[in-house]
XYZ file of N, CA, C and O in Angstrom:
596
model
N 0.865 -1.371 0.019
C -0.017 0.094 -0.014
C 0.863 1.234 -0.106
O 1.767 1.267 0.503
N 0.434 2.321 -0.543
C 1.154 3.475 -0.418
C 1.190 4.234 0.703
O -0.186 3.983 1.325
N 2.380 4.578 1.284
C 2.257 5.511 2.484
C 3.371 6.513 2.095
O 3.983 6.711 2.040
N 2.247 7.926 2.318
C 2.913 8.829 2.311
C 3.884 9.329 3.076
O 3.939 9.151 4.634
N 4.787 10.321 2.640
C 5.621 10.751 3.641
C 5.263 11.566 4.765
O 4.446 12.393 4.185
N 5.804 11.886 5.897
C 5.016 12.939 6.686
C 5.831 14.478 6.434
O 6.683 14.298 5.895
N 4.888 15.328 6.784
C 5.197 16.817 6.550
C 6.562 16.997 7.212
O 6.908 16.455 8.523
N 7.643 17.498 6.918
C 8.798 17.938 7.750
C 8.368 18.923 8.960
O 7.741 19.738 8.713
N 8.720 18.352 10.061
C 8.365 18.938 11.240
C 8.710 20.345 11.577
O 8.124 21.233 12.129
N 9.951 20.859 10.705
C 10.490 22.222 11.009
C 10.275 22.918 9.798
O 10.874 24.049 9.433
N 8.959 22.645 8.994
C 9.068 23.520 8.009
C 8.042 24.876 8.208
O 7.465 25.052 8.894
N 9.323 25.801 7.467
C 8.644 27.237 7.677
C 7.426 27.632 6.366
O 7.492 27.215 5.706
N 6.907 28.596 6.889
C 5.750 29.160 5.949
C 6.232 29.626 4.942
O 5.863 29.700 3.898
N 7.834 30.521 4.948
C 8.154 30.819 3.716
C 8.992 30.190 2.761
O 9.484 30.825 2.047
N 9.140 29.231 3.266
C 10.146 27.950 2.787
C 9.545 27.474 1.365
O 8.539 27.247 1.192
N 10.592 27.521 0.168
C 10.210 27.347 -1.042
C 10.190 25.521 -1.077
O 10.954 24.644 -0.512
N 8.986 24.824 -1.278
C 9.075 23.503 -1.724
C 8.162 22.863 -2.732
O 7.959 23.794 -3.838
N 8.519 21.321 -2.795
C 7.830 21.061 -4.077
C 6.742 19.916 -3.510
O 6.678 19.573 -2.605
N 5.351 20.558 -4.314
C 4.339 19.633 -3.885
C 3.902 18.557 -5.089
O 3.901 18.992 -6.045
N 3.718 17.355 -4.388
C 3.037 16.185 -5.323
C 1.489 16.487 -5.155
O 1.354 16.093 -4.191
N 0.915 17.055 -6.422
C -0.642 17.127 -6.164
C -1.203 16.203 -5.881
O -2.202 15.977 -5.197
N -0.754 14.842 -6.545
C -1.839 13.670 -6.389
C -1.617 13.129 -4.797
O -2.677 12.755 -4.303
N -0.639 12.976 -4.356
C -0.193 12.550 -2.907
C -0.300 13.587 -1.781
O -0.139 13.289 -1.064
N -0.379 14.802 -2.028
C -0.302 15.988 -0.873
C 0.985 15.785 -0.255
O 0.805 16.392 0.872
N 2.007 15.369 -1.030
C 3.436 15.163 -0.517
C 4.208 16.284 -0.551
O 4.075 17.228 -1.791
N 4.905 17.031 0.381
C 5.474 18.186 0.356
C 6.912 17.722 0.230
O 7.571 16.791 1.286
N 7.752 18.005 -0.463
C 9.804 17.783 -0.676
C 10.013 19.360 -0.668
O 9.759 19.980 -1.019
N 11.191 18.850 0.479
C 12.353 20.340 0.006
C 13.332 19.902 -0.865
O 13.787 20.867 -1.572
N 13.632 18.755 -1.263
C 14.635 18.453 -2.362
C 13.849 18.158 -3.647
O 12.802 17.029 -3.773
N 14.276 18.648 -4.793
C 13.666 18.185 -6.133
C 13.997 16.876 -6.377
O 13.287 16.345 -6.937
N 15.124 16.105 -6.249
C 15.564 14.838 -6.347
C 14.046 13.972 -5.857
O 13.719 12.819 -6.407
N 13.742 14.181 -4.497
C 12.944 13.392 -3.796
C 11.794 13.674 -4.492
O 11.105 12.792 -4.791
N 11.361 14.664 -4.859
C 10.277 15.263 -5.080
C 9.807 14.323 -6.661
O 8.970 13.613 -6.968
N 11.160 14.485 -7.916
C 11.206 13.502 -9.087
C 11.178 12.328 -8.645
O 10.267 11.743 -9.362
N 11.402 11.791 -7.660
C 11.935 10.124 -7.671
C 10.172 9.732 -7.406
O 9.737 8.717 -8.119
N 9.429 10.668 -6.354
C 8.333 10.101 -6.006
C 7.192 10.224 -7.509
O 6.256 9.593 -7.526
N 7.563 11.434 -7.901
C 6.421 11.364 -8.876
C 6.794 10.411 -10.456
O 5.979 9.882 -10.813
N 7.894 10.055 -10.316
C 8.417 9.046 -11.419
C 7.536 7.659 -10.630
O 6.875 6.770 -11.907
N 7.642 7.384 -9.526
C 7.041 6.402 -8.900
C 5.432 6.429 -8.960
O 4.929 5.357 -9.585
N 4.801 7.466 -8.620
C 3.487 7.573 -8.794
C 3.076 7.530 -10.300
O 1.879 6.820 -10.531
N 3.706 7.331 -11.277
C 3.571 7.727 -12.797
C 3.995 6.167 -13.455
O 3.473 6.023 -14.518
N 4.783 5.450 -12.591
C 5.097 3.961 -13.367
C 4.089 3.373 -13.068
O 2.964 3.261 -12.417
N 3.994 2.293 -14.085
C 2.907 1.168 -13.930
C 3.253 0.236 -12.921
O 3.134 -0.783 -13.443
N 3.360 0.183 -11.851
C 3.712 -0.627 -10.737
C 2.432 -0.918 -9.734
O 2.421 -1.713 -9.112
N 1.543 -0.308 -9.954
C 0.159 0.020 -8.901
C -0.812 -0.791 -9.060
O -0.831 -1.113 -10.606
N -1.716 -1.365 -8.692
C -2.758 -2.186 -8.613
C -3.790 -1.898 -7.826
O -3.894 -1.181 -6.711
N -5.063 -2.319 -8.086
C -6.440 -1.869 -7.521
C -6.554 -3.252 -6.358
O -6.527 -4.171 -6.568
N -6.446 -2.436 -5.092
C -6.883 -3.426 -3.916
C -8.116 -4.298 -4.312
O -8.241 -5.229 -3.563
N -9.001 -3.805 -4.611
C -10.499 -4.224 -5.045
C -10.415 -5.404 -5.996
O -11.116 -6.654 -5.940
N -10.101 -5.040 -7.383
C -10.258 -5.865 -8.668
C -9.114 -6.527 -8.952
O -9.025 -7.707 -9.509
N -7.789 -6.019 -7.998
C -6.624 -6.780 -8.365
C -5.862 -6.416 -9.701
O -5.283 -7.047 -10.432
N -6.317 -5.606 -10.410
C -5.958 -4.905 -11.723
C -4.866 -4.609 -11.578
O -4.611 -3.775 -10.560
N -3.778 -4.610 -12.216
C -2.498 -4.413 -12.056
C -1.798 -3.529 -13.306
O -2.788 -3.494 -14.291
N -0.868 -2.992 -13.289
C -0.245 -1.925 -14.207
C -0.672 -0.810 -14.232
O -1.081 -0.307 -15.549
N -1.068 -0.173 -13.271
C -1.585 1.109 -13.353
C -0.977 2.154 -12.574
O 0.385 1.459 -12.137
N -0.913 3.433 -13.092
C -0.362 4.385 -12.306
C -1.142 4.945 -11.228
O -1.957 3.886 -10.915
N -0.536 5.498 -9.881
C -1.155 5.317 -8.880
C -2.215 6.102 -8.683
O -3.240 5.676 -8.342
N -2.496 6.898 -9.816
C -3.757 7.868 -10.100
C -4.710 6.787 -10.592
O -6.135 6.752 -10.083
N -4.467 5.984 -11.543
C -5.562 5.024 -12.018
C -5.706 3.832 -10.910
O -7.245 3.928 -10.810
N -4.863 3.591 -10.158
C -5.233 2.700 -9.137
C -6.267 3.234 -8.024
O -7.167 2.555 -7.740
N -6.053 4.520 -7.831
C -7.312 5.118 -6.309
C -8.513 5.101 -7.373
O -9.224 5.054 -6.590
N -8.458 5.684 -8.449
C -9.728 6.021 -9.410
C -10.509 4.304 -9.128
O -11.598 4.469 -9.008
N -9.490 3.097 -9.638
C -10.351 2.017 -9.672
C -10.732 1.618 -8.385
O -11.493 1.007 -8.478
N -10.215 1.687 -7.443
C -10.118 1.644 -6.205
C -11.940 2.388 -5.835
O -12.597 1.656 -5.088
N -11.992 3.324 -5.812
C -13.192 4.448 -5.831
C -14.279 3.743 -6.526
O -15.283 3.801 -5.946
N -13.943 3.577 -7.682
C -14.865 3.039 -8.460
C -15.651 1.684 -8.286
O -16.997 1.556 -7.776
N -14.697 0.636 -7.671
C -14.899 -0.654 -6.925
C -15.649 -0.272 -5.546
O -16.850 -1.126 -5.428
N -15.372 0.514 -4.915
C -16.264 0.682 -3.764
C -17.273 1.294 -3.941
O -18.397 0.631 -3.157
N -17.409 2.113 -4.839
C -18.860 2.541 -5.058
C -20.015 1.518 -5.923
O -20.880 1.397 -5.174
N -19.438 0.563 -6.591
C -20.017 -0.368 -6.832
C -20.389 -1.526 -5.621
O -21.698 -1.951 -5.534
N -19.543 -1.617 -4.611
C -20.179 -2.277 -3.428
C -20.717 -2.038 -2.809
O -21.813 -2.328 -2.076
N -20.711 -0.485 -2.596
C -21.874 0.102 -1.885
C -23.209 -0.313 -2.387
O -24.607 0.170 -1.356
N -23.155 -0.052 -3.774
C -24.801 -0.485 -4.228
C -25.136 -1.975 -4.045
O -26.380 -2.237 -4.116
N -24.348 -2.960 -3.739
C -24.925 -4.302 -3.175
C -25.800 -4.267 -2.312
O -25.087 -3.705 -0.890
N -27.103 -4.857 -2.065
C -27.633 -4.571 -0.739
C -26.980 -5.226 0.297
O -26.081 -6.312 0.041
N -27.342 -5.059 1.547
C -26.661 -5.459 2.938
C -26.600 -7.126 3.039
O -25.801 -8.007 3.168
N -28.405 -7.547 2.786
C -28.363 -9.079 2.914
C -27.513 -9.510 1.860
O -26.779 -10.832 2.287
N -27.465 -9.195 0.829
C -26.455 -9.995 -0.159
C -25.128 -9.467 0.176
O -24.333 -10.756 0.036
N -24.676 -8.643 0.270
C -23.302 -8.507 0.828
C -22.847 -9.748 2.115
O -21.835 -10.205 2.222
N -23.626 -10.024 2.875
C -23.698 -10.834 3.900
C -23.365 -12.164 3.672
O -22.536 -12.999 3.870
N -24.451 -12.614 2.457
C -24.048 -13.715 1.960
C -23.139 -14.079 1.132
O -22.775 -15.087 1.243
N -22.930 -12.969 0.391
C -21.787 -13.533 -0.437
C -20.394 -13.547 0.321
O -19.550 -14.324 -0.079
N -20.537 -13.028 1.832
C -19.034 -13.149 2.213
C -19.105 -14.721 3.014
O -18.066 -15.054 2.687
N -20.469 -14.766 3.594
C -20.562 -16.527 3.614
C -19.811 -17.249 2.768
O -19.152 -18.300 2.735
N -20.424 -17.085 1.634
C -20.202 -17.716 0.415
C -18.588 -17.998 0.080
O -17.879 -19.014 -0.220
N -18.044 -16.917 0.096
C -16.444 -16.998 -0.480
C -16.016 -17.285 0.816
O -15.033 -18.020 0.483
N -16.055 -17.447 2.085
C -15.567 -17.735 3.288
C -15.658 -19.245 3.032
O -14.616 -20.027 3.675
N -16.472 -19.724 2.859
C -16.728 -21.496 2.695
C -16.256 -22.299 1.601
O -16.572 -23.406 1.182
N -16.155 -21.163 0.246
C -15.729 -22.053 -0.477
C -14.535 -22.341 -0.845
O -13.488 -21.926 0.010
N -14.408 -23.618 -1.422
C -12.961 -24.337 -1.478
C -12.465 -24.526 -3.048
O -12.004 -25.453 -3.225
N -13.056 -23.616 -3.708
C -12.945 -23.581 -5.417
C -11.738 -22.708 -5.448
O -11.713 -21.884 -4.979
N -10.747 -23.238 -6.202
C -9.668 -22.544 -6.334
C -9.463 -21.742 -7.809
O -8.949 -20.556 -7.753
N -9.914 -22.005 -8.734
C -10.715 -21.016 -9.691
C -11.509 -20.034 -9.869
O -12.713 -20.329 -9.069
N -11.198 -18.690 -10.090
C -11.907 -17.771 -9.801
C -13.437 -17.861 -11.026
O -14.531 -17.781 -10.451
N -13.089 -18.525 -11.841
C -14.278 -18.404 -12.779
C -15.090 -19.836 -12.217
O -16.458 -19.433 -12.159
N -14.744 -20.720 -11.691
C -15.135 -21.894 -11.283
C -16.265 -21.368 -9.807
O -17.487 -21.473 -9.516
N -15.642 -20.127 -9.224
C -15.919 -20.108 -8.026
C -17.627 -18.960 -8.522
O -18.652 -19.290 -7.856
N -17.489 -18.014 -9.371
C -18.065 -17.155 -9.814
C -19.486 -17.956 -10.538
O -20.569 -17.352 -10.031
N -19.170 -18.799 -11.080
C -20.399 -20.005 -11.594
C -21.069 -20.571 -10.791
O -22.052 -20.563 -10.467
N -20.540 -21.028 -9.784
C -21.052 -21.799 -8.620
C -21.833 -20.595 -7.740
O -22.998 -21.369 -7.281
N -21.132 -19.611 -7.323
C -21.899 -18.574 -6.643
C -23.224 -18.381 -7.455
O -24.705 -18.108 -6.742
N -23.083 -18.078 -8.654
C -24.357 -17.386 -9.750
C -25.518 -18.880 -9.652
O -26.453 -18.423 -9.270
N -24.876 -19.937 -9.476
C -25.851 -20.841 -9.551
C -26.472 -20.842 -8.234
O -27.791 -21.493 -7.963
N -25.603 -20.724 -6.867
C -26.274 -20.779 -5.577
C -26.965 -19.603 -5.282
O -28.428 -20.051 -4.813
N -27.112 -18.339 -5.925
C -27.979 -17.227 -5.164
C -29.259 -17.440 -6.760
O -29.894 -16.621 -6.210
N -28.815 -17.853 -7.679
C -29.814 -17.912 -8.523
C -31.189 -18.621 -7.900
O -32.321 -17.928 -8.450
N -31.339 -19.305 -7.252
C -32.085 -20.085 -7.029
C -32.785 -19.871 -5.502
O -33.452 -20.726 -5.042
N -32.158 -18.752 -4.644
C -32.516 -18.623 -3.229
C -33.112 -17.189 -3.145
O -32.162 -16.253 -3.850
N -33.621 -16.903 -2.244
C -34.070 -15.373 -1.905
C -33.327 -15.251 -0.331
O -33.260 -16.081 -0.047
N -33.194 -13.844 -0.290
C -32.384 -13.611 1.116
C -33.450 -12.826 1.999
O -34.121 -12.158 1.200
N -33.563 -13.077 3.267
C -34.196 -12.154 3.850
C -33.478 -10.516 4.083
O -32.754 -10.079 4.129
N -34.691 -9.579 3.952
C -34.112 -8.239 3.523
C -33.950 -7.859 1.800
O -33.710 -6.717 1.704
N -33.866 -9.128 1.069
C -33.633 -8.589 -0.620
C -35.398 -7.862 -0.804
O -36.203 -8.497 -0.897
N -34.984 -7.117 -1.729
C -35.893 -6.693 -2.416
C -36.322 -7.224 -3.522
O -35.578 -7.893 -4.395
N -37.775 -7.828 -3.954
C -38.091 -8.394 -4.880
C -39.368 -7.825 -5.592
O -39.720 -6.705 -5.373
N -39.579 -7.972 -6.766
C -40.616 -7.713 -7.863
C -41.774 -8.773 -7.893
O -41.287 -9.941 -8.067
N -43.064 -8.689 -7.242
C -44.022 -9.764 -7.243
C -45.218 -9.697 -8.200
O -45.395 -8.864 -8.722
N -44.956 -10.801 -9.112
C -46.286 -10.964 -10.125
C -46.897 -12.012 -9.797
O -46.421 -13.323 -9.304
N -47.993 -12.072 -10.288
C -48.900 -13.638 -9.995
C -49.011 -13.866 -11.302
O -48.737 -13.563 -12.592
N -50.067 -15.294 -11.728
C -49.873 -15.985 -12.612
C -50.893 -15.117 -13.320
O -51.298 -15.009 -14.890
N -52.166 -14.269 -13.367
C -52.716 -13.391 -13.719
C -52.025 -12.144 -14.436
O -51.524 -10.995 -13.296
N -51.522 -11.738 -15.613
C -51.036 -10.932 -16.180
C -51.388 -9.604 -16.038
O -51.056 -8.769 -16.284
N -52.847 -9.642 -15.627
C -53.762 -8.032 -15.638
C -53.496 -7.745 -14.558
O -53.509 -6.400 -14.269
N -52.600 -8.535 -13.487
C -52.384 -7.814 -11.951
C -50.959 -6.897 -12.335
O -50.096 -7.678 -12.566
N -50.763 -5.799 -11.813
C -49.568 -5.052 -12.150
C -48.797 -5.804 -10.972
O -49.065 -6.145 -10.017
N -47.494 -5.476 -11.430
C -46.030 -5.892 -10.793
C -46.165 -5.093 -9.292
O -46.398 -4.115 -9.502
N -45.703 -5.703 -7.997
C -45.720 -5.233 -7.144
C -44.054 -5.259 -6.548
O -43.712 -6.526 -7.001
N -43.317 -4.302 -5.498
C -42.118 -4.557 -5.243
C -42.438 -4.811 -3.845
O -43.591 -4.412 -3.085
N -41.487 -5.665 -3.213
C -41.914 -6.397 -1.555
C -40.533 -6.554 -1.096
O -39.003 -6.419 -1.940
N -40.681 -7.142 -0.153
C -39.182 -7.258 0.648
C -39.574 -8.458 1.450
O -40.385 -8.718 2.078
N -38.110 -9.359 1.063
C -38.651 -10.709 1.892
C -38.444 -10.615 3.312
O -37.230 -10.194 3.772
N -39.054 -11.084 3.993
C -39.033 -11.056 5.587
C -39.141 -12.380 6.309
O -38.642 -12.341 7.280
N -39.306 -13.994 5.444
C -39.039 -14.880 5.829
C -38.786 -15.698 4.940
O -39.269 -15.653 3.949
N -38.153 -16.872 5.487
C -38.204 -18.212 4.200
C -38.462 -19.014 4.705
O -38.178 -19.874 6.347
N -39.409 -19.898 3.994
C -39.618 -21.450 4.508
C -39.261 -22.163 3.554
O -39.011 -22.462 2.466
N -38.964 -23.582 4.235
C -38.644 -24.635 3.370
C -40.024 -25.446 3.190
O -40.409 -25.898 3.616
N -39.520 -25.431 1.627
C -41.137 -26.686 1.153
C -40.742 -27.657 0.361
O -39.144 -27.391 0.230
N -41.312 -28.800 1.088
C -40.830 -30.007 0.480
C -40.855 -29.994 -1.115
O -41.162 -29.449 -1.756
N -39.389 -30.657 -1.714
C -39.402 -31.098 -2.654
C -40.667 -31.427 -3.727
O -40.580 -30.796 -4.721
N -41.595 -31.985 -3.301
C -42.611 -32.320 -4.164
C -43.443 -31.232 -4.155
O -44.211 -30.950 -5.429
N -43.584 -29.711 -3.545
C -44.489 -28.659 -3.885
C -43.519 -27.696 -4.198
O -43.909 -26.374 -4.569
N -42.364 -27.797 -4.534
C -41.256 -26.582 -5.094
C -41.828 -26.299 -6.433
O -41.648 -26.920 -7.115
N -41.544 -24.708 -6.330
C -41.402 -24.432 -8.016
C -40.291 -23.249 -7.812
O -39.939 -22.746 -6.639
N -40.028 -23.065 -8.825
C -38.922 -22.278 -9.318
C -39.434 -20.792 -8.921
O -40.395 -20.487 -9.056
N -38.008 -20.560 -7.972
C -38.284 -19.371 -7.202
C -38.578 -18.230 -8.332
O -39.266 -16.974 -7.764
N -38.872 -17.994 -9.338
C -38.853 -16.965 -10.175
C -40.351 -16.911 -10.437
O -40.975 -16.073 -11.391
N -41.217 -18.149 -10.166
C -42.293 -18.249 -10.455
C -43.189 -18.349 -9.265
O -42.990 -19.106 -8.168
N -44.389 -17.426 -9.043
C -45.213 -17.256 -7.695
C -46.873 -18.152 -8.167
O -47.117 -17.635 -9.077
N -47.034 -19.237 -7.526
C -48.137 -19.608 -7.826
C -49.092 -19.432 -7.218
O -49.236 -18.766 -5.990
């Protein structure tokens, strides 16, 4: 992770310095400033959330901000379930994990999940609702969860 340097403790208000605008670091020495600028613009950084690599520091920070925004949009009930599936999964391949997680969640509802409710009668308008309870139904009575009878 990127660790910015500390502000010089004896910095004077009228002292000429070099400011790295991206990192908000202040340097007295131009060579140190230049080395840090080169490092920040080198393609050695990666996104902490996505693992995307070969980025500049600016690109990595933007990628992390974008990923964090996407994560905030995931409903809380789904976040907890996803964390549980990740924690208990023993699949080594990311592709196999994603496929397995998709299959797992496709056929299940979660308490707190927002759903759209439709009836078999097409003239009845769709309604929104929230799952408040989960009931286990014997296999003989099971209907696909996207169909409400």
